[in-house]
PDB file of C-alpha atoms and ligand atoms in Angstrom:
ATOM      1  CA  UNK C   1     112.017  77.151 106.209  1.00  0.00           C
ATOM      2  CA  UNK C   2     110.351  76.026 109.500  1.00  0.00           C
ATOM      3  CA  UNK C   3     106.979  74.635 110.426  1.00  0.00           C
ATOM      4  CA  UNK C   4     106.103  78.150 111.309  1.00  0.00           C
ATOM      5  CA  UNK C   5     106.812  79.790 108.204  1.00  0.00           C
ATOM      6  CA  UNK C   6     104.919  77.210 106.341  1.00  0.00           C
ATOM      7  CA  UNK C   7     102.107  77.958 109.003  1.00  0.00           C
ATOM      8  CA  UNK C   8     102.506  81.029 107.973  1.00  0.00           C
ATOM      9  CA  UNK C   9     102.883  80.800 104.897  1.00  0.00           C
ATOM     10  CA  UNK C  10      99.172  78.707 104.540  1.00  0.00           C
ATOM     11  CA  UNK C  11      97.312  81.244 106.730  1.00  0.00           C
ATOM     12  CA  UNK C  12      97.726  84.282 104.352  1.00  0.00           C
ATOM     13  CA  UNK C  13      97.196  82.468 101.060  1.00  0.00           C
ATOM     14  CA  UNK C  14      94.093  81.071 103.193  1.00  0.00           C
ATOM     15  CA  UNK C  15      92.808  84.660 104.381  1.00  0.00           C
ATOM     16  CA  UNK C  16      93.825  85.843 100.450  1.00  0.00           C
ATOM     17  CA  UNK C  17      91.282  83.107  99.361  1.00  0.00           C
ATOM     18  CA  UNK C  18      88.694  83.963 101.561  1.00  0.00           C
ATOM     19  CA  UNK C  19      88.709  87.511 100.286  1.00  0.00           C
ATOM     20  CA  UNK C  20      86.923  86.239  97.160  1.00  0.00           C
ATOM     21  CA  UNK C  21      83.748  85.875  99.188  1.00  0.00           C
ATOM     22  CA  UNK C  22      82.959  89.506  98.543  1.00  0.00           C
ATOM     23  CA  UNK C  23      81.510  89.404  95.047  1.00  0.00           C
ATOM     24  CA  UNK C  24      83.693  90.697  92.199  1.00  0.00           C
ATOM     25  CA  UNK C  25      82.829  94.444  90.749  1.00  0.00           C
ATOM     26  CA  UNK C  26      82.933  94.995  86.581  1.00  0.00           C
ATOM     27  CA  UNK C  27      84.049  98.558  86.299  1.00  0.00           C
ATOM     28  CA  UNK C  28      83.456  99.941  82.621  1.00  0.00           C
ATOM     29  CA  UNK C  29      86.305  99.769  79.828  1.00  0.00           C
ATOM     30  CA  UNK C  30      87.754  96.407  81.366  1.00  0.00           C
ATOM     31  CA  UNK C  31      86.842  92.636  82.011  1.00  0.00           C
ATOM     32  CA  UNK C  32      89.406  93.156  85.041  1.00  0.00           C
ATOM     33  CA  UNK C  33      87.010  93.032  88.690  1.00  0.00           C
ATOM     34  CA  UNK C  34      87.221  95.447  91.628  1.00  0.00           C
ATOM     35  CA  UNK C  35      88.014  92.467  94.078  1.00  0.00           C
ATOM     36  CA  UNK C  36      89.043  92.409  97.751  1.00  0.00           C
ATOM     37  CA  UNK C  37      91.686  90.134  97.538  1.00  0.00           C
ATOM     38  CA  UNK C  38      94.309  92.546  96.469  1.00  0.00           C
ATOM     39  CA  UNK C  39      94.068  93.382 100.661  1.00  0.00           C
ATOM     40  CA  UNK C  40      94.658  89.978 100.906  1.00  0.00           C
ATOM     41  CA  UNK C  41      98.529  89.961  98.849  1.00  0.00           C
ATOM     42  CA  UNK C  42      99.127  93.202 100.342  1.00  0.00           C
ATOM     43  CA  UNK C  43      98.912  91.624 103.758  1.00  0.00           C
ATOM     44  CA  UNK C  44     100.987  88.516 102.798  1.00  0.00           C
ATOM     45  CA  UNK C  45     104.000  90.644 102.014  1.00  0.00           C
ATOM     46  CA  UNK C  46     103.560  93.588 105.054  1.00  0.00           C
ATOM     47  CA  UNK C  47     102.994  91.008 107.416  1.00  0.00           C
ATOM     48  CA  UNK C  48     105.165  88.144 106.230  1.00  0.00           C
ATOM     49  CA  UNK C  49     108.207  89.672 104.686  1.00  0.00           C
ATOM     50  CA  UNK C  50     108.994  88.857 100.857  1.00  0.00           C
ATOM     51  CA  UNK C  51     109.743  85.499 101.083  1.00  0.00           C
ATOM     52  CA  UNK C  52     107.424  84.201 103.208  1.00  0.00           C
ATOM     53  CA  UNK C  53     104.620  86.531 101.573  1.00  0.00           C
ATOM     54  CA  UNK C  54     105.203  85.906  97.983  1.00  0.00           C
ATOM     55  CA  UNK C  55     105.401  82.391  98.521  1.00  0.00           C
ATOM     56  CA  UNK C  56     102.018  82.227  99.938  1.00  0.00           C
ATOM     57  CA  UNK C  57     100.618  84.307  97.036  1.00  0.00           C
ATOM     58  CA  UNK C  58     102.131  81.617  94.555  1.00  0.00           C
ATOM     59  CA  UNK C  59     100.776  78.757  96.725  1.00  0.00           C
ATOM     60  CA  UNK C  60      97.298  80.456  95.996  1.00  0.00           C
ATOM     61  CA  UNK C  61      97.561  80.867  92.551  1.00  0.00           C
ATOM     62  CA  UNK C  62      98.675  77.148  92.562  1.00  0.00           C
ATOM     63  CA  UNK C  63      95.757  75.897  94.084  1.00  0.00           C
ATOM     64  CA  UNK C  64      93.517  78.307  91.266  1.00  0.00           C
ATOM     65  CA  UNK C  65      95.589  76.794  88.648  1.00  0.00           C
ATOM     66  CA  UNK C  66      94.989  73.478  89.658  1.00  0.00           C
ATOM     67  CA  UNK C  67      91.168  74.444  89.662  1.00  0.00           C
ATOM     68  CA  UNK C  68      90.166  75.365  92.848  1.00  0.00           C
ATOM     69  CA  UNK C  69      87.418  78.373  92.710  1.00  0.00           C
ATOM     70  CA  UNK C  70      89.560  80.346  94.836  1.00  0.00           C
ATOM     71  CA  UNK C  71      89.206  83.674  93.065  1.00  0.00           C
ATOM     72  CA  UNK C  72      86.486  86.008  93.335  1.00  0.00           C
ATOM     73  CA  UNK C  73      83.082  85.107  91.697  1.00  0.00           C
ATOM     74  CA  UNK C  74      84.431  81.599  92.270  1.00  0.00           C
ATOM     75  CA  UNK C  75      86.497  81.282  89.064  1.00  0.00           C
ATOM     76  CA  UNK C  76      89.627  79.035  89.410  1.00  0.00           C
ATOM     77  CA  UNK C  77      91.711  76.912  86.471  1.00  0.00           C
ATOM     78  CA  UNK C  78      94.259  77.389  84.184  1.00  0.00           C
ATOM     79  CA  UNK C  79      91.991  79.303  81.888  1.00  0.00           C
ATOM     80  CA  UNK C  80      92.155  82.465  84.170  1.00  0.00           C
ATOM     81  CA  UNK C  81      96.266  82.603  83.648  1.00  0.00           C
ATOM     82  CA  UNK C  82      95.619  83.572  79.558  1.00  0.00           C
ATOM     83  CA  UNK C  83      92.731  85.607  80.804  1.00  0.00           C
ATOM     84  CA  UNK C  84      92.372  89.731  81.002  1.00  0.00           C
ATOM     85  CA  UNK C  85      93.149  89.358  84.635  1.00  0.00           C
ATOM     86  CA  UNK C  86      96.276  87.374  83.743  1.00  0.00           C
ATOM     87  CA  UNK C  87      98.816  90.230  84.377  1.00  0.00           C
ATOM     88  CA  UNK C  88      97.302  91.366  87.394  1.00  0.00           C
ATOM     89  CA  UNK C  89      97.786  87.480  89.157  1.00  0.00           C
ATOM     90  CA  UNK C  90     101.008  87.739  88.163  1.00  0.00           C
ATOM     91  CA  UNK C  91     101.520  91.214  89.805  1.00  0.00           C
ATOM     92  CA  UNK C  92      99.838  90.285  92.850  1.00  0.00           C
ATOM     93  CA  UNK C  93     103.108  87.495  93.539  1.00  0.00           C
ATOM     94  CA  UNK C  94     105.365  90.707  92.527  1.00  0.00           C
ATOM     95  CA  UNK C  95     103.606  93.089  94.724  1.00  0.00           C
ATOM     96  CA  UNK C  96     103.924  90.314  97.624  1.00  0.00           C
ATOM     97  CA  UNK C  97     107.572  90.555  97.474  1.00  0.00           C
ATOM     98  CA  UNK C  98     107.953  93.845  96.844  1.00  0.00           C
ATOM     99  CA  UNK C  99     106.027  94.813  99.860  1.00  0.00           C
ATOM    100  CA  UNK C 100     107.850  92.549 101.704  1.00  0.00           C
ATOM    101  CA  UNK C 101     111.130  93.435 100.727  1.00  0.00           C
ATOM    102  CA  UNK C 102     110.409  97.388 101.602  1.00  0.00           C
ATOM    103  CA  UNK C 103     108.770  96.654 104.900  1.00  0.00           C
ATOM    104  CA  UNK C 104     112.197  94.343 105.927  1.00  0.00           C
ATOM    105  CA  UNK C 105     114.059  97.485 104.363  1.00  0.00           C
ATOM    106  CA  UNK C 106     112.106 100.383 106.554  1.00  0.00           C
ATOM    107  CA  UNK C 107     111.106  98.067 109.777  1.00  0.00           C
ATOM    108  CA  UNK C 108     112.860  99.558 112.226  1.00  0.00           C
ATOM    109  CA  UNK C 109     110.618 103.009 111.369  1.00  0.00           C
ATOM    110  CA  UNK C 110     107.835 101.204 110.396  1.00  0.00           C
ATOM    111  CA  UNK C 111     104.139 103.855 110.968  1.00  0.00           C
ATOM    112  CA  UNK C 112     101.715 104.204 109.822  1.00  0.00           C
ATOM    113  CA  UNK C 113     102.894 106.656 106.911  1.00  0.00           C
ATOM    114  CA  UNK C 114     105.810 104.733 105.635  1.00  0.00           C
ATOM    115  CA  UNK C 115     103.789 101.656 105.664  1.00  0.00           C
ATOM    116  CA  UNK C 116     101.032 102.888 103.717  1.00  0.00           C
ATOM    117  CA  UNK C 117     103.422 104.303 100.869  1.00  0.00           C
ATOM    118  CA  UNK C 118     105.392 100.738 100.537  1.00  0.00           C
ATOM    119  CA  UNK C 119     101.514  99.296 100.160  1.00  0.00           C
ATOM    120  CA  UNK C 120     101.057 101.698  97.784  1.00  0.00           C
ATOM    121  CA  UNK C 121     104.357 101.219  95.967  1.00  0.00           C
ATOM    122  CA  UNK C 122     104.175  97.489  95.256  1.00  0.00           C
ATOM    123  CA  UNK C 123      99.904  96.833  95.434  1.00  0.00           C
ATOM    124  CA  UNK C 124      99.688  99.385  92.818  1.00  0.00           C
ATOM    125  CA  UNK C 125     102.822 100.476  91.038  1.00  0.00           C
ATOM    126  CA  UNK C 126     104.429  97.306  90.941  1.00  0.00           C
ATOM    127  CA  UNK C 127     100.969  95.362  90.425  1.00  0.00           C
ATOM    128  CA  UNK C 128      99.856  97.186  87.561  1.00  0.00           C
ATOM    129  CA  UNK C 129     102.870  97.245  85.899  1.00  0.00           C
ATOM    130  CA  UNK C 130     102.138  93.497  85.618  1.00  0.00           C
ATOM    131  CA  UNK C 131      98.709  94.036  85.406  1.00  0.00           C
ATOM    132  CA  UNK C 132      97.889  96.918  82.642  1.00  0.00           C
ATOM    133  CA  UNK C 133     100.023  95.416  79.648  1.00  0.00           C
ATOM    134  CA  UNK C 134      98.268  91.990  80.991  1.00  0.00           C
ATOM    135  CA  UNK C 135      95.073  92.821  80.435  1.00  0.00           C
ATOM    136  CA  UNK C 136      95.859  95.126  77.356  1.00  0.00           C
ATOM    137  CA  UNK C 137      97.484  91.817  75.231  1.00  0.00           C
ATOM    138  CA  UNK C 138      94.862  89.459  76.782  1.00  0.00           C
ATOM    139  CA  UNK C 139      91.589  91.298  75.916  1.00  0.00           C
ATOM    140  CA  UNK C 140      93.099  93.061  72.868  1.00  0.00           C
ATOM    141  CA  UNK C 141      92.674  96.914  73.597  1.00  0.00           C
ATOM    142  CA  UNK C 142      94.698  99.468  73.443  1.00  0.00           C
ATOM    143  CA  UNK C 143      97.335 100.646  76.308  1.00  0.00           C
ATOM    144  CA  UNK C 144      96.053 103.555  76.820  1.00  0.00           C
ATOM    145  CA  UNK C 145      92.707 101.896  77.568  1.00  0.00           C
ATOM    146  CA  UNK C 146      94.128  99.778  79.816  1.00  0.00           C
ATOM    147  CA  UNK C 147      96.002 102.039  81.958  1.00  0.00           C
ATOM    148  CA  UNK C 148      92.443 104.392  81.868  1.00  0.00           C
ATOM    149  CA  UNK C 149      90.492 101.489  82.644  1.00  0.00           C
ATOM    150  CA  UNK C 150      92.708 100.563  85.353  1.00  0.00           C
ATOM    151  CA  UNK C 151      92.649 104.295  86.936  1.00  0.00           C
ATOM    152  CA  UNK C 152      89.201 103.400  87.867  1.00  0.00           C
ATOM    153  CA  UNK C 153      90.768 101.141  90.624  1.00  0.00           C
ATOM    154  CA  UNK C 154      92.886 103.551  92.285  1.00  0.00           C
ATOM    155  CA  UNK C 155      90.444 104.892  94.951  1.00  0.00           C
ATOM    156  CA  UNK C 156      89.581 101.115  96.237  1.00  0.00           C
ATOM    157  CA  UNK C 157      93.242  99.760  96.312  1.00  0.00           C
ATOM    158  CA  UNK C 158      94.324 102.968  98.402  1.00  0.00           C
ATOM    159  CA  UNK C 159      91.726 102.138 100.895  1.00  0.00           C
ATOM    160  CA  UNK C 160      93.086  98.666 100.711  1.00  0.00           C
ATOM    161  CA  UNK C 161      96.434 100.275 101.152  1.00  0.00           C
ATOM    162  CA  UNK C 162      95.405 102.154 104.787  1.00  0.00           C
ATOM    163  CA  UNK C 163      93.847  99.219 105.911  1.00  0.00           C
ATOM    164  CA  UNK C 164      96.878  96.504 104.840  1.00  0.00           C
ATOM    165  CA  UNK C 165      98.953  99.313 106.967  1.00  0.00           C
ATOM    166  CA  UNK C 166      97.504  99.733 109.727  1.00  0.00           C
ATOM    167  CA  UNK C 167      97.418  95.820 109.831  1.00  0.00           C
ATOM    168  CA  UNK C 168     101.478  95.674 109.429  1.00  0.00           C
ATOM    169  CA  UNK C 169     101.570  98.649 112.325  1.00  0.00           C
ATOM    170  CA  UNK C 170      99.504  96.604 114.797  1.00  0.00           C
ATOM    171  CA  UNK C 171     100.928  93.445 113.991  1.00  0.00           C
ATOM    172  CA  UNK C 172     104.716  94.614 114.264  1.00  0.00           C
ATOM    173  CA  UNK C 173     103.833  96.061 118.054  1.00  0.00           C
ATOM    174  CA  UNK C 174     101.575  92.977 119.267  1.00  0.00           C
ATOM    175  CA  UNK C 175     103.246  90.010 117.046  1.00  0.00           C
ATOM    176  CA  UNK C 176     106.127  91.139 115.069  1.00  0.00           C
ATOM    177  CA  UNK C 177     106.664  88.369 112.288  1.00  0.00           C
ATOM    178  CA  UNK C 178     109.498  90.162 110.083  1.00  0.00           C
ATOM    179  CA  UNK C 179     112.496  90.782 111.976  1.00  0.00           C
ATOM    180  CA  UNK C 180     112.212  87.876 113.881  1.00  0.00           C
ATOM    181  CA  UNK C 181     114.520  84.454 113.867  1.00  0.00           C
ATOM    182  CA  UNK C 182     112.858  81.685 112.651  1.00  0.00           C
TER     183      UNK C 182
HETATM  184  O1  BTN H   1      90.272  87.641  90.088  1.00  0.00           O
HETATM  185  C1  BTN H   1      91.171  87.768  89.243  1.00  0.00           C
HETATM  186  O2  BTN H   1      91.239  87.057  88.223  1.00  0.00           O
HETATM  187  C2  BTN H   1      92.232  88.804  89.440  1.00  0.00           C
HETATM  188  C3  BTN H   1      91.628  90.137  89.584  1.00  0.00           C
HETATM  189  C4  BTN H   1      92.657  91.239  89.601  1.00  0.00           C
HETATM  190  C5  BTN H   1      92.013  92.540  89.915  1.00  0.00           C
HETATM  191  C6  BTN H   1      92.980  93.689  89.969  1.00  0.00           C
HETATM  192  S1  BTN H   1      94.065  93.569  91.357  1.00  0.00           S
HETATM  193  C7  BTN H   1      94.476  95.259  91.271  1.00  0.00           C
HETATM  194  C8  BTN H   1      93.228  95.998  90.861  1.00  0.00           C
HETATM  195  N1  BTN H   1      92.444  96.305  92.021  1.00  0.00           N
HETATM  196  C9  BTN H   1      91.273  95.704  92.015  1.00  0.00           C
HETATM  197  O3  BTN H   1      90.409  95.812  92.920  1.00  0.00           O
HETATM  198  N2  BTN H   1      91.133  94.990  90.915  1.00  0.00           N
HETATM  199  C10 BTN H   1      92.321  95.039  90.085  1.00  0.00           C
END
């Protein structure tokens, strides 16, 4: 681990906490928010690599938990990691290093296309798997609610997922950061 990395490593959780500026979005059947910062952990890992991009996703949940109001709405404290949204925090470290490790796996082919579909893979498969029996234990409704509930935020997180792409694409040609020695 170098200076850079942990450079690095401070500027996404940074940019992931500043995503909580946009106000957070109650959709119906869930206290789970639309929120922006899912870009945000998407970014960490397609621009950082798994390591370096799931570390700086758990360095921002670190700074919530010790009660910084670093998630949307300004919320921050241990109380949010036995909330609804418990899973999903948990998924968003999981879908940092799962992005990352696919974009180190496919960065020699790296587009558009690919990158999109490794977004897609780990900032919605991977972070609702976390995220849907999270929020189905913590506010007490049924699966099948949750995963309905949690359909609703499909459309916005594959937006997310073009624009978290087309991010990694630009960065690898200008400023490549994976694939790179230390
Ligand atoms: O602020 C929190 O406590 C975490 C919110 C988690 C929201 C999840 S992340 C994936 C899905 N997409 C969204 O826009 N919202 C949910």
């Amino acid at each position: 681990m170098t200076t850079r990395d942990i450079v690095l490593i401070a500027l996404f959780a940074a940019i992931t906490a500043v995503m909580a500026v946009f106000p957070p979005i109650t959709l119906p059947l869930l206290p789970v928010p639309v929120t922006a910062q899912s870009l945000g952990v998407m970014l960490a890992g397609g621009v950082l690599g798994a390591r370096r991009g799931g570390l700086a996703i758990l360095l921002l949940l670190v700074l919530v938990a010790i009660g910084l109001p670093l998630l949307s709405g300004g919320r921050g404290g241990l109380a949010v990691f036995v909330g609804p949204t418990a899973g999903f925090l948990l998924g968003w470290v999981a879908a940092a290093l799962a992005i990352g490790w696919m974009t180190e796996r496919f960065w020699d082919g790296l587009s558009l296309v690919t990158a999109t579909l490794i977004c897609v893979a780990g900032g919605i498969v991977v972070m609702y798997a976390f995220g849907i029996p999270g929020v189905a234990l913590a506010a007490g409704v049924p699966l099948s609610t949750a995963f309905a509930g949690s359909a609703a935020f499909i459309p916005g997180d594959i937006v997310k997922a073009v624009i978290a792409a087309a991010v990694m694409v630009a960065v690898k040609r200008s400023y490549p950061i994976i694939g790179q020695a230390a």
